[in-house]
Tab-separated table of C-alpha atoms in Angstrom:
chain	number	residue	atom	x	y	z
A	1	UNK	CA	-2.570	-41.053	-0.782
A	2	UNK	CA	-1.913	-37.644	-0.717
A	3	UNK	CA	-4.653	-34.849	-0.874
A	4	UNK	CA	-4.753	-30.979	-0.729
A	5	UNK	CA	-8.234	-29.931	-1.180
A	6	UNK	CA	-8.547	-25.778	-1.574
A	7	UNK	CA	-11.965	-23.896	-0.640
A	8	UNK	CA	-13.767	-20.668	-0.219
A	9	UNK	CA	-12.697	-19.183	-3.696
A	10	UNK	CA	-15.533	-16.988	-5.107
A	11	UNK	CA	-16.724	-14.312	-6.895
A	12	UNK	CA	-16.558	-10.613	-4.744
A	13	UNK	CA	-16.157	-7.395	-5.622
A	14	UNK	CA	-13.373	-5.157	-5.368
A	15	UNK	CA	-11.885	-4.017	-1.531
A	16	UNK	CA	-14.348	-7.335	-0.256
A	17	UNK	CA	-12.360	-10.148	1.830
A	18	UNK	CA	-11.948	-13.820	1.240
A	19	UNK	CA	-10.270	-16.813	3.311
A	20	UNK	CA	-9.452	-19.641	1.414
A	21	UNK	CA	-8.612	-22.985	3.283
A	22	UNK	CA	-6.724	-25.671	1.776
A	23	UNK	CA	-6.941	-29.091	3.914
A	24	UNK	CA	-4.295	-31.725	3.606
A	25	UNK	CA	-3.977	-35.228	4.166
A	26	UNK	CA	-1.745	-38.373	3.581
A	27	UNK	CA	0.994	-36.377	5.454
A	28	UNK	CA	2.315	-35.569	8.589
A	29	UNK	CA	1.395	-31.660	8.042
A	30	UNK	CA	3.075	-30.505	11.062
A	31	UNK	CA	6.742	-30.907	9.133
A	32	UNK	CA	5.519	-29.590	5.797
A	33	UNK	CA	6.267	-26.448	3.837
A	34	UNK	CA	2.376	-24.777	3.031
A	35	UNK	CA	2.416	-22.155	0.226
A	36	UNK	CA	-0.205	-20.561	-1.820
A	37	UNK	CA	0.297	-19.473	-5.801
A	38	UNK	CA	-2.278	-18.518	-8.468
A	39	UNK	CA	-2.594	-18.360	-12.286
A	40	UNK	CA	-4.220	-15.792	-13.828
A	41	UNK	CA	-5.579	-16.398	-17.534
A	42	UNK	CA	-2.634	-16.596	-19.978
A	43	UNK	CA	-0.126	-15.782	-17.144
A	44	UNK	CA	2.243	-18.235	-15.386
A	45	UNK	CA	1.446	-19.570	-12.003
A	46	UNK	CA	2.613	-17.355	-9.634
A	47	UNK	CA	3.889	-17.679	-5.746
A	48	UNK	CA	1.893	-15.324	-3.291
A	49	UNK	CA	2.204	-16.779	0.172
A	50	UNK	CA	3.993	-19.673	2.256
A	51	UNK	CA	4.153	-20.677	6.114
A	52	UNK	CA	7.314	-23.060	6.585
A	53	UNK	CA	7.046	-25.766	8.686
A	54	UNK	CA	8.718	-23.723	11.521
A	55	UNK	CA	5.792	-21.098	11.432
A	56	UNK	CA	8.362	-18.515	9.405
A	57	UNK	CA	6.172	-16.501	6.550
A	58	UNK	CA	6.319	-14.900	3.698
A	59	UNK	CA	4.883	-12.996	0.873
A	60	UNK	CA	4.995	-11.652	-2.790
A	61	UNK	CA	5.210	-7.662	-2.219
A	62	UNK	CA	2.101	-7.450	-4.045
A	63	UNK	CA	0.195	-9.016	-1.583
A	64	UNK	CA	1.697	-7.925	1.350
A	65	UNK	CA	-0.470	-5.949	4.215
A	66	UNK	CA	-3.530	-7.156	2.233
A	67	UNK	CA	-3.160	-11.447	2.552
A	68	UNK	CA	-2.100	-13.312	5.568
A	69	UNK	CA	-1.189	-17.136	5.517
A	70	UNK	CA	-1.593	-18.913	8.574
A	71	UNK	CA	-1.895	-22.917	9.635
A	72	UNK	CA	-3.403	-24.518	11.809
A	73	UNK	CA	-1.664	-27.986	12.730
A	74	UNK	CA	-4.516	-29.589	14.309
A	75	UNK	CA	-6.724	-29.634	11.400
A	76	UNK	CA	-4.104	-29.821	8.837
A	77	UNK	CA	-5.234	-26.958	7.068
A	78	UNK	CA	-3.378	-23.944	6.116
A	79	UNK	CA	-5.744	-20.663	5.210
A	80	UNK	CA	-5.164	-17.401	3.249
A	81	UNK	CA	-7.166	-14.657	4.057
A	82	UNK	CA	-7.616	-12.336	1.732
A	83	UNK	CA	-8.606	-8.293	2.530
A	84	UNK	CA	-8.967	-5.273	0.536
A	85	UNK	CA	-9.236	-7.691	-2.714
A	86	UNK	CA	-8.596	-6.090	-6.036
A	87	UNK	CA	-8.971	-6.887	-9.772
A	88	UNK	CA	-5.639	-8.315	-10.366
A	89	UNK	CA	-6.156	-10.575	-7.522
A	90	UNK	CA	-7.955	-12.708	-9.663
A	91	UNK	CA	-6.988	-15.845	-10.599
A	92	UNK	CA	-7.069	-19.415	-9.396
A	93	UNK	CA	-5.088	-20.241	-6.437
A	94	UNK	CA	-3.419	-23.310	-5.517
A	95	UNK	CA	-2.366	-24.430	-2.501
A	96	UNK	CA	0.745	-26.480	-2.288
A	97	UNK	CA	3.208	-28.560	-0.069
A	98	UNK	CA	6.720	-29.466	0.392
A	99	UNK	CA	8.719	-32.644	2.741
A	100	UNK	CA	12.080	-30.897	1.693
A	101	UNK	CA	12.449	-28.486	4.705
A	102	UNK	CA	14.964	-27.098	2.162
A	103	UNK	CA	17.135	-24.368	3.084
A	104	UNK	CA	16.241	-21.860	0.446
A	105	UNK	CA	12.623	-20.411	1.168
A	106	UNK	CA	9.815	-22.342	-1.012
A	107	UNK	CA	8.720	-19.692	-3.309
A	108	UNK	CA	8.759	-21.407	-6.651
A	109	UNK	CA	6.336	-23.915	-7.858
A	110	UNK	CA	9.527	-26.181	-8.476
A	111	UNK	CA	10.106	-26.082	-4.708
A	112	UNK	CA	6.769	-28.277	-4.206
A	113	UNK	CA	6.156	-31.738	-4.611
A	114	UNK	CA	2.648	-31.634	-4.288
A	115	UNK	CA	-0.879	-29.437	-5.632
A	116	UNK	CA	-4.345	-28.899	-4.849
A	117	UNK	CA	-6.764	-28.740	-7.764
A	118	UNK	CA	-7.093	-25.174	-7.137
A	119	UNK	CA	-10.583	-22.768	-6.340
A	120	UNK	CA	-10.926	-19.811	-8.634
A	121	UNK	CA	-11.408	-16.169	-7.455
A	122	UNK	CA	-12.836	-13.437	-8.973
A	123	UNK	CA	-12.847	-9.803	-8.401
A	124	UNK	CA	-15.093	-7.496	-9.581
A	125	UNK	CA	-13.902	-3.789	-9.909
């Protein structure tokens, strides 16, 4: 059975720092395709983050030089860390996964086959 299990959402305030870990299992993780997206309220699920299976990364512009994705193969858990947090950060992420190794980047929901139930954060300006 597969499982991605997201933590360390939360409520901060605005310019604080978060890392959010998202655990998987029921995979070999080591040839998998790791992004993060969020939904705000009333907004579509958006991509912000993803760490191919080759280590390559990459990022939405908003969130670049603030967020940094990284994995860590041994525990099968990849981790955002979020700095210099704003308002508009908020939302609740999700953390995702992909088999494909497709050759197009993974930065569409469609390009996942799989979802975590997702850990809301909150920033207070």
């Amino acid at each position: 059975q597969v499982q991605l299990v997201e933590s360390g959402g939360g409520l901060v305030q605005a310019g604080a720092s978060l890392r959010l870990s998202c655990a998987a299992s029921g995979l070999t993780f080591s040839n998998l395709d790791m992004g993060w997206f969020r939904q705000a309220s009333g907004k579509e699920r958006e991509f912000v983050a993803a760490v191919r299976w080759n280590l390559y990364t990459y990022y939405v512009d908003s969130v670049k030089g603030r967020f940094t994705i990284d994995r860590d193969n041994a525990k099968n858990t990849v981790y955002l860390t979020m700095n210099s947090l704003k308002a508009e950060d908020t939302a609740v992420y999700y953390c995702a996964a992909d088999r494909s190794r497709a050759p197009e980047f993974p930065a569409t929901p469609r390009a996942y086959e799989y979802w975590g139930q997702g850990t809301q954060v909150t920033v207070s300006s």
